[in-house]
Tab-separated table of C-alpha atoms in Angstrom:
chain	number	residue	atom	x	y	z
A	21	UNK	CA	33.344	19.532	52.224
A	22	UNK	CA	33.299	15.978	50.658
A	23	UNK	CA	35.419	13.265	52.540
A	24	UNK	CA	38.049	11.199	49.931
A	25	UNK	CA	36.523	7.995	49.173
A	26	UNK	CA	36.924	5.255	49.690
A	27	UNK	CA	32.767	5.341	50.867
A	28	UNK	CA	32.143	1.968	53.159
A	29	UNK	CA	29.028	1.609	54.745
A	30	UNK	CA	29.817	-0.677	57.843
A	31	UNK	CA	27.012	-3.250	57.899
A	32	UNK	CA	24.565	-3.719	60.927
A	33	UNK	CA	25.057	-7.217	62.220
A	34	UNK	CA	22.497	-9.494	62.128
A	35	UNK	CA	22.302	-10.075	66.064
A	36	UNK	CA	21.578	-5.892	66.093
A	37	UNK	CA	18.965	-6.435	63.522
A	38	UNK	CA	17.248	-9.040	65.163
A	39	UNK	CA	17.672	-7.721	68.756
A	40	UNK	CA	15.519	-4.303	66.997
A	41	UNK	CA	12.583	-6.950	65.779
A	42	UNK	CA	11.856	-8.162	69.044
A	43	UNK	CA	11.888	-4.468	70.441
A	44	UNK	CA	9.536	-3.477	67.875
A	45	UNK	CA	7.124	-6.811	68.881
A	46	UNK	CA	7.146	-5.755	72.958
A	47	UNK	CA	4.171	-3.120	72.597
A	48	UNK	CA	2.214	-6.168	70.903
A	49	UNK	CA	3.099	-8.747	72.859
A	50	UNK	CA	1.907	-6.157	75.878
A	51	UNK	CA	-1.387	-4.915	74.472
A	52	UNK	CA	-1.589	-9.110	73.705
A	53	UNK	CA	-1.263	-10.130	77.458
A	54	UNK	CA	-3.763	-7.397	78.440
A	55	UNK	CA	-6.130	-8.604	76.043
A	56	UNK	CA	-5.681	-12.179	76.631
A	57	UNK	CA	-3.652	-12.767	79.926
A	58	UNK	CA	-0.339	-13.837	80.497
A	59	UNK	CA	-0.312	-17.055	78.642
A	60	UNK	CA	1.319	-15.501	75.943
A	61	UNK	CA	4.195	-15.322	77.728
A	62	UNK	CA	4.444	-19.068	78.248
A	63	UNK	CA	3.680	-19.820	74.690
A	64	UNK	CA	6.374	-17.371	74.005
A	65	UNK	CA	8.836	-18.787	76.189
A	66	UNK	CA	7.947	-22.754	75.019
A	67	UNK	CA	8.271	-21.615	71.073
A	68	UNK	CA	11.903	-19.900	71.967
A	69	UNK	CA	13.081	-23.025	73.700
A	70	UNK	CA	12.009	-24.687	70.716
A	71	UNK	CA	13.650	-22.993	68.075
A	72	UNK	CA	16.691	-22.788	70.250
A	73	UNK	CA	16.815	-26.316	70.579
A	74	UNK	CA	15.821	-27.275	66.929
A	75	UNK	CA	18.200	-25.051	65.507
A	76	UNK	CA	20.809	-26.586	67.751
A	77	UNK	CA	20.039	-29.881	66.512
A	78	UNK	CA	20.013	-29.172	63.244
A	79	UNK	CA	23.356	-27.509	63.404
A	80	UNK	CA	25.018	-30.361	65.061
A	81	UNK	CA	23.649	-32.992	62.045
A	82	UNK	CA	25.236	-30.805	59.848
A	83	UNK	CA	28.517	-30.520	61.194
A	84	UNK	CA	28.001	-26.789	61.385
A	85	UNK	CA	29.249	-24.279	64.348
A	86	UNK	CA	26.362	-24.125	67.225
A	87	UNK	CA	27.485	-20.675	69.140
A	88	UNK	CA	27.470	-18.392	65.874
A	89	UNK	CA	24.223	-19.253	64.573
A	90	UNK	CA	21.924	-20.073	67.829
A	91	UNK	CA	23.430	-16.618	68.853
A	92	UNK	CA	22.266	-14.352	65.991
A	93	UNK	CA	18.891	-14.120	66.955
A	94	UNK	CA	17.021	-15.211	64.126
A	95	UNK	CA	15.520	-18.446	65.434
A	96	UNK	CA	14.421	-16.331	68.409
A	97	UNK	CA	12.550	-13.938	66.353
A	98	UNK	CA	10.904	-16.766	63.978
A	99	UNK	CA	9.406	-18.310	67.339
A	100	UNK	CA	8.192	-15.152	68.525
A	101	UNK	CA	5.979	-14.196	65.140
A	102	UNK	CA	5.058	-18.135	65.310
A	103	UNK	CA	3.727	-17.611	68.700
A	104	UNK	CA	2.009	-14.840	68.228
A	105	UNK	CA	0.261	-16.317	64.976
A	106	UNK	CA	-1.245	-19.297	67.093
A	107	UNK	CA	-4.759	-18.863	69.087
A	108	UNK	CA	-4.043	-17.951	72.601
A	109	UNK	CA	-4.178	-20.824	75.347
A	110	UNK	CA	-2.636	-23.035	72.578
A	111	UNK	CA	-1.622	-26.945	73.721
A	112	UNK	CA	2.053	-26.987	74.349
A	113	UNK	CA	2.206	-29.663	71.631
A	114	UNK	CA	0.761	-27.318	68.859
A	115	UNK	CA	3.679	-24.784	70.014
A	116	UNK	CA	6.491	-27.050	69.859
A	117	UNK	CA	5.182	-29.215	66.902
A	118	UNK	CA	4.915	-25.510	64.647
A	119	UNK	CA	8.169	-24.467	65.688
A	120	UNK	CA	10.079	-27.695	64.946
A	121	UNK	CA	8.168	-27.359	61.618
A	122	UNK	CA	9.505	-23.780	61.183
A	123	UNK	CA	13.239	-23.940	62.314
A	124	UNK	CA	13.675	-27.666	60.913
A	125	UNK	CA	11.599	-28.093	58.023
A	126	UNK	CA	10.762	-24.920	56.741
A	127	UNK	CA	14.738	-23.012	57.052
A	128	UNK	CA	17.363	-26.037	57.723
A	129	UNK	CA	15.938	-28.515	55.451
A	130	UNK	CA	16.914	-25.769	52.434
A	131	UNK	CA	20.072	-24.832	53.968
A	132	UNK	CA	19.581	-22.778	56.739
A	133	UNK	CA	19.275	-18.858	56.707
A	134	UNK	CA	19.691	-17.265	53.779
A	135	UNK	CA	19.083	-20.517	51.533
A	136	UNK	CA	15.191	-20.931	52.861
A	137	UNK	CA	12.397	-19.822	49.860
A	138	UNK	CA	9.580	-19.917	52.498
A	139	UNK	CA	9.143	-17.872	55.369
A	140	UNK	CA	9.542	-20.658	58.178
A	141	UNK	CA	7.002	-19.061	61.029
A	142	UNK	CA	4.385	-18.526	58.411
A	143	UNK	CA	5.009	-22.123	56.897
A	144	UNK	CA	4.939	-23.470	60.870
A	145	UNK	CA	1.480	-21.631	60.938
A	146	UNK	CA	-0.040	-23.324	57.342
A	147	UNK	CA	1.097	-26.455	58.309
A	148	UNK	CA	-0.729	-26.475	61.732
A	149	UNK	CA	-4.011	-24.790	60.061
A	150	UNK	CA	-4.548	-27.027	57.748
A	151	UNK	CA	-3.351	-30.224	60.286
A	152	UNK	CA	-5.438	-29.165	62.938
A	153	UNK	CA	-8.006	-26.792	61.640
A	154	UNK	CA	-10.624	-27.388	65.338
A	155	UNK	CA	-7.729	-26.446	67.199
A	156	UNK	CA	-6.848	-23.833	65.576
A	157	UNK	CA	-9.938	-22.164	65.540
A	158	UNK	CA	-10.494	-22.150	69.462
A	159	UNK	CA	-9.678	-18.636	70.309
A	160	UNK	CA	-10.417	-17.627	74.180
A	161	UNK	CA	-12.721	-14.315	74.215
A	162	UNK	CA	-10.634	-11.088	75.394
A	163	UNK	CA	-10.252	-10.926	79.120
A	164	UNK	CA	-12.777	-8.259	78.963
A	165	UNK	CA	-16.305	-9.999	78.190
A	166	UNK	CA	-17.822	-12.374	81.025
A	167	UNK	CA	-16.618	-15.785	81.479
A	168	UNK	CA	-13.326	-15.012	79.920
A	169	UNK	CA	-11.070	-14.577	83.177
A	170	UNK	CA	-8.305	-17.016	84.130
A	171	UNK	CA	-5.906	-16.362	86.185
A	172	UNK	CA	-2.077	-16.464	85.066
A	173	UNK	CA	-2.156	-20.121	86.543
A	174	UNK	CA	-5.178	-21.246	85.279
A	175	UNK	CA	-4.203	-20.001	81.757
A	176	UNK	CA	-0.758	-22.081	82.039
A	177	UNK	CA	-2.375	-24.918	83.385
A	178	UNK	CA	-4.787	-24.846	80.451
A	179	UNK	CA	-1.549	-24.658	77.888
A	180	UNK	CA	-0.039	-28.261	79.426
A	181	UNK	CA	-2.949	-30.004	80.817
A	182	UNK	CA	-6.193	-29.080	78.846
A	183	UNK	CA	-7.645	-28.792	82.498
A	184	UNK	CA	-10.206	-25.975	83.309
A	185	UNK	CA	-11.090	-24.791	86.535
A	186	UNK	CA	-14.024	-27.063	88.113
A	187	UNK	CA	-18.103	-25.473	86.552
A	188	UNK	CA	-15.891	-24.063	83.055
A	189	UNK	CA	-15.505	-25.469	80.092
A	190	UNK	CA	-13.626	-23.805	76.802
A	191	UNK	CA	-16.871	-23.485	74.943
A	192	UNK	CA	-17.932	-20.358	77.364
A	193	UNK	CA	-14.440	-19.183	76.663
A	194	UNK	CA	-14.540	-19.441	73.580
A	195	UNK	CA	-14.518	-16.472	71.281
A	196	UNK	CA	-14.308	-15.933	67.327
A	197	UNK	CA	-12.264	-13.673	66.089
A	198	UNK	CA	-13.936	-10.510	64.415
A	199	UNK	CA	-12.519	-11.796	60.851
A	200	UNK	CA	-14.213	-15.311	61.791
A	201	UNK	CA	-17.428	-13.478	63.012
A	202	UNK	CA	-18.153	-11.378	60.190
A	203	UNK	CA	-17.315	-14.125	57.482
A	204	UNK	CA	-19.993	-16.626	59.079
A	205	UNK	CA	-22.535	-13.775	59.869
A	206	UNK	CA	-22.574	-12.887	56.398
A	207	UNK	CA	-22.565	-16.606	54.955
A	208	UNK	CA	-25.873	-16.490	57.425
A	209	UNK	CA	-27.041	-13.418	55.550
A	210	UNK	CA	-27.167	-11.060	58.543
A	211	UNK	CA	-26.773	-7.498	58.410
A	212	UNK	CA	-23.734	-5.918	58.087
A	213	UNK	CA	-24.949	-2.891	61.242
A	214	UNK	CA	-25.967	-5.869	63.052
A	215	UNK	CA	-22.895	-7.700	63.016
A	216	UNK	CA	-20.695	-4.862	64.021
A	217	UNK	CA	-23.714	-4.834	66.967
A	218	UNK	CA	-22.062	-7.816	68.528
A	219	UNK	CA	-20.323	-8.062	71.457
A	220	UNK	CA	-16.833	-8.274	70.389
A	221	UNK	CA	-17.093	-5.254	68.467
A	222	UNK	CA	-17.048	-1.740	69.616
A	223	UNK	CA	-19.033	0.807	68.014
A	224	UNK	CA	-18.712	1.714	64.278
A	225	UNK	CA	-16.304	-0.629	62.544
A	226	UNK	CA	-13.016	-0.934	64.663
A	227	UNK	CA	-12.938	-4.311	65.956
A	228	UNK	CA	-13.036	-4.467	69.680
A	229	UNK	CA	-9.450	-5.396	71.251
A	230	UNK	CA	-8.007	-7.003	68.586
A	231	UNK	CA	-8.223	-3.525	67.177
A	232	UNK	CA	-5.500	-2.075	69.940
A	233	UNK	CA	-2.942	-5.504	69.098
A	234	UNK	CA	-2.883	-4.129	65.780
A	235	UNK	CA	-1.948	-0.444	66.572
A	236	UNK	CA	0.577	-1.633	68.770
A	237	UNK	CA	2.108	-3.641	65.624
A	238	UNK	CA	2.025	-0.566	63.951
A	239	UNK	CA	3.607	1.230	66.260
A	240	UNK	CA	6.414	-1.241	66.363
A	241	UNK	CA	6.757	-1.049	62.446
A	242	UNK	CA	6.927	2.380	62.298
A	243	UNK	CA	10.096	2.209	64.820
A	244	UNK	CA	11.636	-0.665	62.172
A	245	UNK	CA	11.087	1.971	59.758
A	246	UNK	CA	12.694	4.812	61.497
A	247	UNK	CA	15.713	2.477	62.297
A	248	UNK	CA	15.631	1.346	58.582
A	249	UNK	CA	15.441	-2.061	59.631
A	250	UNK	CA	12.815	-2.900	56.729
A	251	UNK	CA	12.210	-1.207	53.496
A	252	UNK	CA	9.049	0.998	53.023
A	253	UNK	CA	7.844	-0.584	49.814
A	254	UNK	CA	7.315	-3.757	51.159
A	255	UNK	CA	4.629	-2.272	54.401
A	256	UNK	CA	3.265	0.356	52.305
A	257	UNK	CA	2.474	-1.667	49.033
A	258	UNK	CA	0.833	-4.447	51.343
A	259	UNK	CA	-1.179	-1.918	53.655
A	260	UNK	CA	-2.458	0.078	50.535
A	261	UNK	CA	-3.362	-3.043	48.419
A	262	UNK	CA	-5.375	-4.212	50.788
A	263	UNK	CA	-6.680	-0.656	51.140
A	264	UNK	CA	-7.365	-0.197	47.941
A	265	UNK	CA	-9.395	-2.992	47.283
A	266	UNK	CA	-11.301	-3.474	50.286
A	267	UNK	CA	-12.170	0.089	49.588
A	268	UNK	CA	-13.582	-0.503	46.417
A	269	UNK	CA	-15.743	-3.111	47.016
A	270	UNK	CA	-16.911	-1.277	50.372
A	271	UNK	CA	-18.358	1.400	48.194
A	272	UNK	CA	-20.004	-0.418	45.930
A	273	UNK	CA	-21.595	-3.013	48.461
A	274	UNK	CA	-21.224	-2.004	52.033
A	275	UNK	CA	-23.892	-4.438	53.217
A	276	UNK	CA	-21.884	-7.356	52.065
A	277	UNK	CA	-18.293	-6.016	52.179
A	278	UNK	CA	-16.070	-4.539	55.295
A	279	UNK	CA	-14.528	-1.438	55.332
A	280	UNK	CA	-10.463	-0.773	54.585
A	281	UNK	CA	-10.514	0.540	58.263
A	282	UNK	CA	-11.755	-3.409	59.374
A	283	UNK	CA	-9.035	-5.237	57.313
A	284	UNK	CA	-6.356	-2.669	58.180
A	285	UNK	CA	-6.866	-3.702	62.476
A	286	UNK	CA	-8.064	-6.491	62.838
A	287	UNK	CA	-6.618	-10.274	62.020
A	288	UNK	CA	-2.661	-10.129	61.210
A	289	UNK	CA	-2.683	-7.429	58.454
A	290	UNK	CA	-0.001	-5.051	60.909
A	291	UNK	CA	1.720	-7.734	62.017
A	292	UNK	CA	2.008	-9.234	58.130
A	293	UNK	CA	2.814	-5.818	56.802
A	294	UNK	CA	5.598	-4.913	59.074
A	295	UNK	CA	7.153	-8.050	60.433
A	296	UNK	CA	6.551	-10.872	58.085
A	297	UNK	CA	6.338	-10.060	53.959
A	298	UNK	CA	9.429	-7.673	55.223
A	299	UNK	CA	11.270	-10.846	55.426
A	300	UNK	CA	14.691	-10.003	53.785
A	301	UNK	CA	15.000	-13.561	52.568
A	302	UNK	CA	12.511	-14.598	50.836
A	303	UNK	CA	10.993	-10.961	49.719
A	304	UNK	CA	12.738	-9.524	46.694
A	305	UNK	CA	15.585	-6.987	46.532
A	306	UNK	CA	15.017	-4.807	44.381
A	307	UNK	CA	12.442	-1.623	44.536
A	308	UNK	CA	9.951	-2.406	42.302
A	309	UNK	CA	10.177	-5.541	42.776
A	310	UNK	CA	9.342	-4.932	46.474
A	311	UNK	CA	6.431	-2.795	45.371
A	312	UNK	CA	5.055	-5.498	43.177
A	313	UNK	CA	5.320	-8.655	45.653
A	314	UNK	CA	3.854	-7.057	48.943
A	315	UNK	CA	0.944	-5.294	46.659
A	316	UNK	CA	0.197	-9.014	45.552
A	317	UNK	CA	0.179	-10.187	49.041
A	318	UNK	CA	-2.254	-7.358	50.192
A	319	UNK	CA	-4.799	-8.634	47.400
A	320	UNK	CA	-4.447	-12.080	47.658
A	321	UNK	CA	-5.252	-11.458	51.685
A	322	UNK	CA	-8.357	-9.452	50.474
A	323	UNK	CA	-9.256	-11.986	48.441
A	324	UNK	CA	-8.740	-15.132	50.849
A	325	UNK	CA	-10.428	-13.217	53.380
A	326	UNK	CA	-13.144	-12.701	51.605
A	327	UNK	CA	-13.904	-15.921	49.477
A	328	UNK	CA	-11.580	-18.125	50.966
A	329	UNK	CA	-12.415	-20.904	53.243
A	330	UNK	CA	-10.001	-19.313	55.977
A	331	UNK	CA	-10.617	-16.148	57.889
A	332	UNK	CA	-7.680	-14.504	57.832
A	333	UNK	CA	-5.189	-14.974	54.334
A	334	UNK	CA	-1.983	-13.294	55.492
A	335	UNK	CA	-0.042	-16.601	55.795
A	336	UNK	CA	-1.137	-18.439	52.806
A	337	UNK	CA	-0.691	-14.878	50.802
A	338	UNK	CA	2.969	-14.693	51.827
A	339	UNK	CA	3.981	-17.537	51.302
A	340	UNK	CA	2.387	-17.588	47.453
A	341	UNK	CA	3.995	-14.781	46.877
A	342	UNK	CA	7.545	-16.719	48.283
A	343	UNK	CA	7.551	-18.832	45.354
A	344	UNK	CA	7.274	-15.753	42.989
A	345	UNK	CA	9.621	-13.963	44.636
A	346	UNK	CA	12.745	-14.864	42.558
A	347	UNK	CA	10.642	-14.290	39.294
A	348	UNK	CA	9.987	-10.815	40.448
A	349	UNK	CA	13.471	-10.137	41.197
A	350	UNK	CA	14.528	-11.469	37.991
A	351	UNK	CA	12.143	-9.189	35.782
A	352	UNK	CA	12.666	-6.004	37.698
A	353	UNK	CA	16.572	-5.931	37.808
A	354	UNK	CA	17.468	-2.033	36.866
A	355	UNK	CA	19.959	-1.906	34.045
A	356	UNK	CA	23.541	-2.163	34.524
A	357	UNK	CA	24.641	1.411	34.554
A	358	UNK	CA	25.959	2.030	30.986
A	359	UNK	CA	23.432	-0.378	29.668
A	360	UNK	CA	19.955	-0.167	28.161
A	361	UNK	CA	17.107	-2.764	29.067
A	362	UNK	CA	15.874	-5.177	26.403
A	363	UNK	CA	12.591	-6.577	26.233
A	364	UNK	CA	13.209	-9.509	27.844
A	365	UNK	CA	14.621	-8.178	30.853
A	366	UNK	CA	18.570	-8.143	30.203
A	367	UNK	CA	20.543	-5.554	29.206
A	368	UNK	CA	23.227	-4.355	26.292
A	369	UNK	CA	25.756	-2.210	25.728
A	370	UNK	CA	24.778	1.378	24.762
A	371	UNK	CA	27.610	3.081	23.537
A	372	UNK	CA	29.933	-0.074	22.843
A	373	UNK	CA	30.939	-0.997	19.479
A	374	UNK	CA	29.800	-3.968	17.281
A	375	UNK	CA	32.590	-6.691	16.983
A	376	UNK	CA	33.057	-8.222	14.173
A	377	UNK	CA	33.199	-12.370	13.552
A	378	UNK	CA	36.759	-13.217	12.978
């Protein structure tokens, strides 16, 4: 039996939708503090502070209501993937200075949400790259290989004070990232079996822990999926363009290319796939439009990753593809139902009748 229309789909609110994104980052965020220690949870907690603050400000200057908007969630979420983005053991200032960039410059300065073309935590993240490119390559080695284990304290210490304990300095701590690692190993000319040889990589060519952060990503965007949070196109497209081509040039040069399995787990490909080109704001709306934008990101990550002069491409990728996105959406609009497509994108009237000039 059919129920009489009228048909209304009550819509999820926003503070429901963002409440579901930070679930899906917890078994991340987890598998991160196991890897790295618990100073994640500090830089989490100074980049939500942040945002919360920013956005308050930035409300009050323009005469908007605080409550409804610092309440929805969104800012907290935004800090979060920020966070999470940065190298572990970050300097306070680095966390607030990319999250002011994100919530005030990157969202309110365009209007606030809804009105922002860029996505702000991935703008937050450019901006400090390219600022502070030493800084932001000193990643601490996983808590797992020697010489890499602070205590809680010691790791918060290190976030405000740039202290270390007394005989350690960050250069035994320090630890490249297996995108990093394999990019300057092969600039050296090495072997491909003997980079994958290397400490931070386990055997065959899953990178070590940074391997597990990315399954647990995964994880978490398969729940967004299940709880239609996030369109499929838009993790799919992304995941098998970057696939695909990595693939490809794996096959016909494995001594000088990685495998699809390598770019799939290891640098932010999960956490770009699933939480950050799914960005309903600045990603387009329609289908193939979807299909067309993330697929773009996915090879212009292959492509930074593997000529570019950063490791990892995810964030420049995205937002690239955030100044196409309204070009996409205008060229794959579906015809008005009753209406045939013209060339040039717009639609007439199938069955209506010619007028004639008066």
């Amino acid at each position: 039996m059919i129920r009489t229309s009228p048909h209304f789909v009550k819509p999820t609110p926003l503070q429901v939708v963002m409440l579901k994104v930070a679930g899906a980052l917890l078994p991340g965020i987890a598998v991160y503090c196991y890897v790295f220690g618990a100073g994640i949870l500090l830089q989490l907690l100074l980049a939500t502070i942040t945002a919360l603050a920013t956005e308050a400000a930035c409300l009050k200057l323009r005469n908007y209501p605080i409550k409804p908007f610092i309440t929805d969630g969104s800012a907290i979420v935004t800090a979060w993937l920020l966070a999470l983005s940065l190298p572990p053991l970050s300097a306070w200032w680095m966390i607030v200075l990319a999250t002011v960039i994100a919530i005030g410059l990157a969202k309110h300065l365009y209007g606030g949400l809804g009105q922002n073309p860029f996505n702000p935590a991935m703008i937050g993240f450019a901006v400090m790259i390219v600022s502070f490119p030493a800084q932001m390559g000193r990643w601490n080695a996983p808590l797992a290989l020697p010489n890499a284990d602070l205590t809680t304290w010691q790791q918060f210490g290190y976030i405000f004070t740039g202290q270390l304990p007394p005989g350690l300095t960050f250069d035994t701590l320090a630890s490249a990232t297996p995108l990093d690692a394999v990019k300057t190993a092969l600039m050296q000319s090495h072997a491909m079996s003997d980079i994958f040889g290397g400490a931070i990589f386990q055997a065959g060519f899953l990178p070590s822990e940074m391997g597990w952060i990315a399954a647990a990503y995964l994880v978490g965007g398969l729940f967004l999926l299940q709880q239609r949070v996030i369109q499929w196109q838009l993790p799919v497209a992304f995941l098998a363009a970057l696939a695909a081509f990595s693939s490809v040039f794996y096959l016909l040069d494995p001594a000088h290319y990685t495998s699809p399995v390598f770019h799939l787990f290891s640098g932010a490909a999960m956490l770009g796939a699933f939480f950050i080109a799914t960005d309903p704001v600045t990603a387009p709306t329609t289908p193939r439009g979807r299909l067309i934008y993330a697929g773009l990101i996915g090879l212009l990550t292959w492509l930074i990753r593997t000529y570019g002069g950063y490791p990892d491409g995810v964030a420049f990728a995205v937002i690239i593809m955030n100044i196409a996105s309204p070009f996409i959406d205008q060229y794959t609009q579906p015809a008005v139902f009753g209406r045939k497509a013209n060339n040039n994108g717009s639609s007439k009237g199938a069955t209506a009748a010619q007028g004639k000039k008066a």
